[in-house]
PDB file of C-alpha atoms in Angstrom:
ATOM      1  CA  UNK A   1     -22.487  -6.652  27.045  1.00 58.00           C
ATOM      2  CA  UNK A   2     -19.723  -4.715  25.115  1.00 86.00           C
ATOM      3  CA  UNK A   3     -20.801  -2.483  22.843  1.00 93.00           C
ATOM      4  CA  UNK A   4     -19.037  -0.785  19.930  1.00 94.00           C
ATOM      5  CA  UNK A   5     -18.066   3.008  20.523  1.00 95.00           C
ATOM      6  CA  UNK A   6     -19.984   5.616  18.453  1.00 95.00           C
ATOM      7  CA  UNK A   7     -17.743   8.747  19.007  1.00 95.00           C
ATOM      8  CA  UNK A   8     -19.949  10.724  17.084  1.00 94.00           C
ATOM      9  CA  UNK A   9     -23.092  10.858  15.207  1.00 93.00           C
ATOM     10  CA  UNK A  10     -21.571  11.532  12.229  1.00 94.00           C
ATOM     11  CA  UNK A  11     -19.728   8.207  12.755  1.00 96.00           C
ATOM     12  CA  UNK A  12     -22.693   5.777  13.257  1.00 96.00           C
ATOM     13  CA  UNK A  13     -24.817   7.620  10.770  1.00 95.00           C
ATOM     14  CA  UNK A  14     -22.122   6.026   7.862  1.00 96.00           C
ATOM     15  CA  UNK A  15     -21.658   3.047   9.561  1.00 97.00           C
ATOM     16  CA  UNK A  16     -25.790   2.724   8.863  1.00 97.00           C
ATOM     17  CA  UNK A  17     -25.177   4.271   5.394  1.00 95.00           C
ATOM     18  CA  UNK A  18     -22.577   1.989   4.884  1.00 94.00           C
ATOM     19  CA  UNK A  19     -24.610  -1.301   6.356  1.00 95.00           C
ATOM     20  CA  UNK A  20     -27.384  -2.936   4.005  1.00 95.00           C
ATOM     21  CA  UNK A  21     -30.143  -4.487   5.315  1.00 97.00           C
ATOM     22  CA  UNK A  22     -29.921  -8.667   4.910  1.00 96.00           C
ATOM     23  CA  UNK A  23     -31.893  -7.699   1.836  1.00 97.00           C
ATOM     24  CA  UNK A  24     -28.937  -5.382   0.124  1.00 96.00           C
ATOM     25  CA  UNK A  25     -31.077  -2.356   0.574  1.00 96.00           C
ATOM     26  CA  UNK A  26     -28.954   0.508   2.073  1.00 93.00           C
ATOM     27  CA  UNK A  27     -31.375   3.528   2.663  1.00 94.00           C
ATOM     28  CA  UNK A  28     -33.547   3.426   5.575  1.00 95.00           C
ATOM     29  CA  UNK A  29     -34.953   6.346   7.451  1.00 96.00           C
ATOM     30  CA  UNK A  30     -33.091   5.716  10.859  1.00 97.00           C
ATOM     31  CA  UNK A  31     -34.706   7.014  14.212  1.00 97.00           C
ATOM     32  CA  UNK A  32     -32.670   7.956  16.866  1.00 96.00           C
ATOM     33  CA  UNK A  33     -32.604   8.032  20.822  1.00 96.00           C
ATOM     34  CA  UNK A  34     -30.472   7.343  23.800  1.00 93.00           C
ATOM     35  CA  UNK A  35     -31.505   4.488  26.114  1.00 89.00           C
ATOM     36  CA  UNK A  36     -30.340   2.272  29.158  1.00 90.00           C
ATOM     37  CA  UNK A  37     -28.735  -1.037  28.863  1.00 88.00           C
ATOM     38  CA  UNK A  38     -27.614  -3.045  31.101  1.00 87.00           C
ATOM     39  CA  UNK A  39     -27.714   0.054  33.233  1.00 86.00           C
ATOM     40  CA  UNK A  40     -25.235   1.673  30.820  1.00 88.00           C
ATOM     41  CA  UNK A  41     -26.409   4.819  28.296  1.00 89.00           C
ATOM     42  CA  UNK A  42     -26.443   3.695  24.513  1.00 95.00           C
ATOM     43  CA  UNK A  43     -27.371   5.481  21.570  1.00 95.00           C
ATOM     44  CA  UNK A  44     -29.665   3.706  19.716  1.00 96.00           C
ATOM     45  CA  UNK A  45     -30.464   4.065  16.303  1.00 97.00           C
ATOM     46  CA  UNK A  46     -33.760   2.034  14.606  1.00 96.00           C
ATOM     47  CA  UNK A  47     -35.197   1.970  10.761  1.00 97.00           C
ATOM     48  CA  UNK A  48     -38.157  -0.555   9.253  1.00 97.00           C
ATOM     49  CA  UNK A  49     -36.499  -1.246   5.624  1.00 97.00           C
ATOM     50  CA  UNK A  50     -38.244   0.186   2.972  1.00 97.00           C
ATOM     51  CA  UNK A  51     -37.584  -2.889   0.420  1.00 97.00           C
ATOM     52  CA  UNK A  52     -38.498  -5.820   3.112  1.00 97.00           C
ATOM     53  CA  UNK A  53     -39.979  -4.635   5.869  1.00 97.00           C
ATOM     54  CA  UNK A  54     -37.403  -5.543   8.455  1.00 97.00           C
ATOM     55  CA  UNK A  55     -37.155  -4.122  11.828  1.00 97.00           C
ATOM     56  CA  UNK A  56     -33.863  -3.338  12.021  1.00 97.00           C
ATOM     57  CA  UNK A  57     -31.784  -1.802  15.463  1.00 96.00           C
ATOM     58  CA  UNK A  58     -28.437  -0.836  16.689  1.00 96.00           C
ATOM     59  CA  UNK A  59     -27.103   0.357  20.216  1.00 95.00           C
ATOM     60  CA  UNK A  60     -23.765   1.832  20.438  1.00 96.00           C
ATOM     61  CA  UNK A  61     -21.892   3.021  23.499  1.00 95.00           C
ATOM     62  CA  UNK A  62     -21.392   7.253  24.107  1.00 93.00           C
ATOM     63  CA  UNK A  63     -17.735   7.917  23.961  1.00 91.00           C
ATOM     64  CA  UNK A  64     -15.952   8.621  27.694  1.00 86.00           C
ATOM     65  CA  UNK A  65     -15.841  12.381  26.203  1.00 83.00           C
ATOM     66  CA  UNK A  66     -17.815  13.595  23.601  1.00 81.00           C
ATOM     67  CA  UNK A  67     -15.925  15.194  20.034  1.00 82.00           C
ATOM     68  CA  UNK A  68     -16.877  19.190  19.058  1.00 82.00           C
ATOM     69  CA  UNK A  69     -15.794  19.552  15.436  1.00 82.00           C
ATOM     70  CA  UNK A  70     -17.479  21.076  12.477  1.00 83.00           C
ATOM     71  CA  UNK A  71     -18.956  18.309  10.196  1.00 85.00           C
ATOM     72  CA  UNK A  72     -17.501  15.419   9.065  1.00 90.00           C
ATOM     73  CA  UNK A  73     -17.101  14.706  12.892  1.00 92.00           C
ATOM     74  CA  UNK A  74     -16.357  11.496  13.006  1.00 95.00           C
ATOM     75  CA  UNK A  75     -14.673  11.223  16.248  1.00 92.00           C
ATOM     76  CA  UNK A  76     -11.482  11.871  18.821  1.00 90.00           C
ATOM     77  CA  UNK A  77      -7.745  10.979  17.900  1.00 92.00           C
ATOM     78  CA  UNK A  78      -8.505   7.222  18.850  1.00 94.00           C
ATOM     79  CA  UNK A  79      -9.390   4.836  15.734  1.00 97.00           C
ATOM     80  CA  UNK A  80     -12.837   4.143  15.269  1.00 97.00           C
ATOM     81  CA  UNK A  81     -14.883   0.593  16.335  1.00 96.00           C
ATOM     82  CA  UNK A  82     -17.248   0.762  14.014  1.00 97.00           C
ATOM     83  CA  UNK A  83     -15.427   0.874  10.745  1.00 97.00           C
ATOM     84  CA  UNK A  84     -11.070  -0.146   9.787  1.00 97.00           C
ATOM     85  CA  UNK A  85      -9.598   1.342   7.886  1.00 98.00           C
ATOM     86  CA  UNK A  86     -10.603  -0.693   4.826  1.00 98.00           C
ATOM     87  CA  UNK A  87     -13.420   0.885   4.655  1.00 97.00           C
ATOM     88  CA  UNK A  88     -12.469   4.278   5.251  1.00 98.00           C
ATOM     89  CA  UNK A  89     -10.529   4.207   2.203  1.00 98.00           C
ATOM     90  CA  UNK A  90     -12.971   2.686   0.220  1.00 97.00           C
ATOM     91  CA  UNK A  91     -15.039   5.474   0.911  1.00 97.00           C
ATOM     92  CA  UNK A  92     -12.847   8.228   0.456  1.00 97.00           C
ATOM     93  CA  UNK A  93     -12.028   6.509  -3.110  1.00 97.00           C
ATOM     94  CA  UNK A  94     -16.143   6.305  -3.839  1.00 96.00           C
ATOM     95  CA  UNK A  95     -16.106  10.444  -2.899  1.00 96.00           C
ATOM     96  CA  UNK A  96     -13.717  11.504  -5.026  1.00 96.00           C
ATOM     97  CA  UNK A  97     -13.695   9.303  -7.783  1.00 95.00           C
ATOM     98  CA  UNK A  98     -17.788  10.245  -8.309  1.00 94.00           C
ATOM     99  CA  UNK A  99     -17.832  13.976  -7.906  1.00 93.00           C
ATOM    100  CA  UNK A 100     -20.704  15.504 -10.250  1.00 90.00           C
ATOM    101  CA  UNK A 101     -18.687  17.830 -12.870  1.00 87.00           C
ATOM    102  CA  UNK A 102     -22.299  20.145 -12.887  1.00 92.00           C
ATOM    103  CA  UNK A 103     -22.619  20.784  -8.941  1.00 92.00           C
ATOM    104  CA  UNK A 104     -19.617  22.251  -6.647  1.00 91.00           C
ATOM    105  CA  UNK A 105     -21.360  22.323  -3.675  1.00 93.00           C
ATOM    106  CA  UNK A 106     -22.009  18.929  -3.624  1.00 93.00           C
ATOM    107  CA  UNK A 107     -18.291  17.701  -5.304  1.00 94.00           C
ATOM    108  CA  UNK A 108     -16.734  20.013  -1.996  1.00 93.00           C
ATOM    109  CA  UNK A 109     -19.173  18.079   0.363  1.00 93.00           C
ATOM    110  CA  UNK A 110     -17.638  14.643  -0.515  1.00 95.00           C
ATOM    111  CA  UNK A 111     -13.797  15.713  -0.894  1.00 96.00           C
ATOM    112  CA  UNK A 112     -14.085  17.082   2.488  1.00 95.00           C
ATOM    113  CA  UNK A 113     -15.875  14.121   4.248  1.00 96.00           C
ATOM    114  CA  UNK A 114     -13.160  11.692   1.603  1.00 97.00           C
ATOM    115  CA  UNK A 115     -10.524  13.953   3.645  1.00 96.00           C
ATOM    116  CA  UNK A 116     -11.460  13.695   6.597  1.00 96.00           C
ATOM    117  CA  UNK A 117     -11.879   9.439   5.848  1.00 98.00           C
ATOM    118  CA  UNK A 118      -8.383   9.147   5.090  1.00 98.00           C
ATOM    119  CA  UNK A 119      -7.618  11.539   8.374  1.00 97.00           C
ATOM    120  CA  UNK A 120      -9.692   8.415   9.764  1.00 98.00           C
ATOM    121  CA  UNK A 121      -7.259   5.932   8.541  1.00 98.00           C
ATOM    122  CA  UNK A 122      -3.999   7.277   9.691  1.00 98.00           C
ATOM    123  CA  UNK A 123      -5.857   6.626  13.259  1.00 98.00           C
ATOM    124  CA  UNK A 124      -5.226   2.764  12.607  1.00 98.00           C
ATOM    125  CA  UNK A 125      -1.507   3.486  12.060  1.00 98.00           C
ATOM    126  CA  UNK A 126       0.406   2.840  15.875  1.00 97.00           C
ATOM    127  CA  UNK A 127       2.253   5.523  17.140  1.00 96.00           C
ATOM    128  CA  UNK A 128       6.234   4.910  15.495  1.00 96.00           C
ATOM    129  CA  UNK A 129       5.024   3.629  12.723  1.00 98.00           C
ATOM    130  CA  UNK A 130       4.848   5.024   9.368  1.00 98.00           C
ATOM    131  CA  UNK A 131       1.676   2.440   8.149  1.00 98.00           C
ATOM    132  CA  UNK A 132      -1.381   0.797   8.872  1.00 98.00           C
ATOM    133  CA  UNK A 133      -0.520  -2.584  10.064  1.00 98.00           C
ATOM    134  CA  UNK A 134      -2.290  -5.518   8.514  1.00 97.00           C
ATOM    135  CA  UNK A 135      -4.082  -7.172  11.854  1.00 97.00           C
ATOM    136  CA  UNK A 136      -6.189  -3.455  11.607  1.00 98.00           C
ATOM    137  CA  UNK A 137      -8.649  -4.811   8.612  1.00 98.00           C
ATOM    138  CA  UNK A 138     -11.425  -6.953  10.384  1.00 95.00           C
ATOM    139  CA  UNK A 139     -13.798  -7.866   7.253  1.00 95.00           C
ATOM    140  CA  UNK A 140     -12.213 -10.393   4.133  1.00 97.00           C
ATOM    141  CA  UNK A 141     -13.118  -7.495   1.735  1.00 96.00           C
ATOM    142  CA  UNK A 142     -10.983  -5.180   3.792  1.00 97.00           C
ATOM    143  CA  UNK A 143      -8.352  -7.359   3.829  1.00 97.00           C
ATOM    144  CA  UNK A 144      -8.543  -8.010   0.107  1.00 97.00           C
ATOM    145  CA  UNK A 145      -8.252  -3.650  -0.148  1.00 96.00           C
ATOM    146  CA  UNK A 146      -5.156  -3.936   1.952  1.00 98.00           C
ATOM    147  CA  UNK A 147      -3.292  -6.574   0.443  1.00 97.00           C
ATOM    148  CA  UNK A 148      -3.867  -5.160  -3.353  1.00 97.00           C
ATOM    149  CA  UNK A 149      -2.019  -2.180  -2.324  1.00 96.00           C
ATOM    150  CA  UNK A 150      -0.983  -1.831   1.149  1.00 97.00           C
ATOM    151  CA  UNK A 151       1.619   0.796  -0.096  1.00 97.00           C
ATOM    152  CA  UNK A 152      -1.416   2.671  -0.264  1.00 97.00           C
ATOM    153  CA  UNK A 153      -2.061   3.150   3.570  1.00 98.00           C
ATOM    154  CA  UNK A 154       1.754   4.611   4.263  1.00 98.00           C
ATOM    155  CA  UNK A 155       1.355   7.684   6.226  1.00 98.00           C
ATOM    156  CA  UNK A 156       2.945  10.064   4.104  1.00 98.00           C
ATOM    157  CA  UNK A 157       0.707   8.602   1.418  1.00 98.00           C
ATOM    158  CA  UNK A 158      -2.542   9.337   2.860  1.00 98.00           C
ATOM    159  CA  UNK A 159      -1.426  12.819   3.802  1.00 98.00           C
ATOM    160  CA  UNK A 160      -0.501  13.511   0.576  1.00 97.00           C
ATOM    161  CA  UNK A 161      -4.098  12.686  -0.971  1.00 97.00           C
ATOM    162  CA  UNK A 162      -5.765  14.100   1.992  1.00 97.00           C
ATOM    163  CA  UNK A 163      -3.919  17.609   1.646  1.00 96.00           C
ATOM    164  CA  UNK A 164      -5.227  17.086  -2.080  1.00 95.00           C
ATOM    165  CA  UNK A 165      -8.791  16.846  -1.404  1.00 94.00           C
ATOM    166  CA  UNK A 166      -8.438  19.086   0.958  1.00 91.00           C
ATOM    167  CA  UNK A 167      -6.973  21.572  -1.153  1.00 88.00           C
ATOM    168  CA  UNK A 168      -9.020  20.327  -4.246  1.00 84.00           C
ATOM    169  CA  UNK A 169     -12.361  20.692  -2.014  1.00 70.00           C
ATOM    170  CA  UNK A 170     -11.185  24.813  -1.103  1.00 65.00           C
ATOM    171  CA  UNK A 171     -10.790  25.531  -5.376  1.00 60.00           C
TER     172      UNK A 171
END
């Protein structure tokens, strides 16, 4: 069996946070552990939903090499598995276009992790090229962000909004 890569905890933690329950419910209280399957360690990650009562459970593969890096760590210099870049910008627009005028900690919290989103995006784009290419969104929604604006996922782009939250995040 071929599981998805998890690079980091950080990683499948928002692809949870970012994957309802069949009911629509989102929150769960997720349980973690590392197991064997098929002879292979996974990371395993279990909640009952709160709303319906579902059992629900996910296995991801460990990385070859594990990423250090202060949080958001969401992974290496590959692209992630879990979640294209379709949703990594939909995130990073959710972050910064919600930031609570009454509470800086918590406004610098999600213009760093809608930073370091965008940082996940330029993974998707192949090395010599200066965008994400099209075949990289897996989901009709995602597809649907790309082809609204897919000027938006030019390189220079994204590293111009990313040095912005970045810099925005540090005031």
């Amino acid at each position: 069996m071929m599981l998805p890569v998890a690079r980091t905890r950080d990683e499948a933690r928002l692809y949870l946070d970012l994957t309802p329950c069949t009911c629509g419910e989102a929150d769960a209280d997720w349980q973690h552990a590392t197991g064997l399957l098929d002879g292979e360690l996974v990371s395993v990650y279990d909640a009952t939903c709160p709303s319906c009562t579902t059992e629900r459970e996910y296995a991801f593969a460990l990385p070859d090499q594990e990423t250090i890096a202060d949080f958001p760590n969401f992974g290496g210099p590959e692209p992630s598995q879990l979640i294209d870049p379709g949703r990594w910008i939909t995130l990073a627009d959710h972050l910064a276009g919600n930031l609570p005028a009454d509470d800086p900690e918590t406004s610098t919290q999600a213009l760093q992790i809608a930073a370091a989103a965008l940082t996940e995006v330029m993974k998707f784009i192949p090395p010599g090229a200066t965008a994400v290419p099209a075949e990289a969104f897996k989901t009709p929604e995602t597809q649907a962000t790309y082809n609204t604006a897919p000027g938006r996922f030019d390189r220079t782009r994204l590293e111009v909004v990313r040095r912005t939250y970045e810099g925005t995040a540090l005031t």
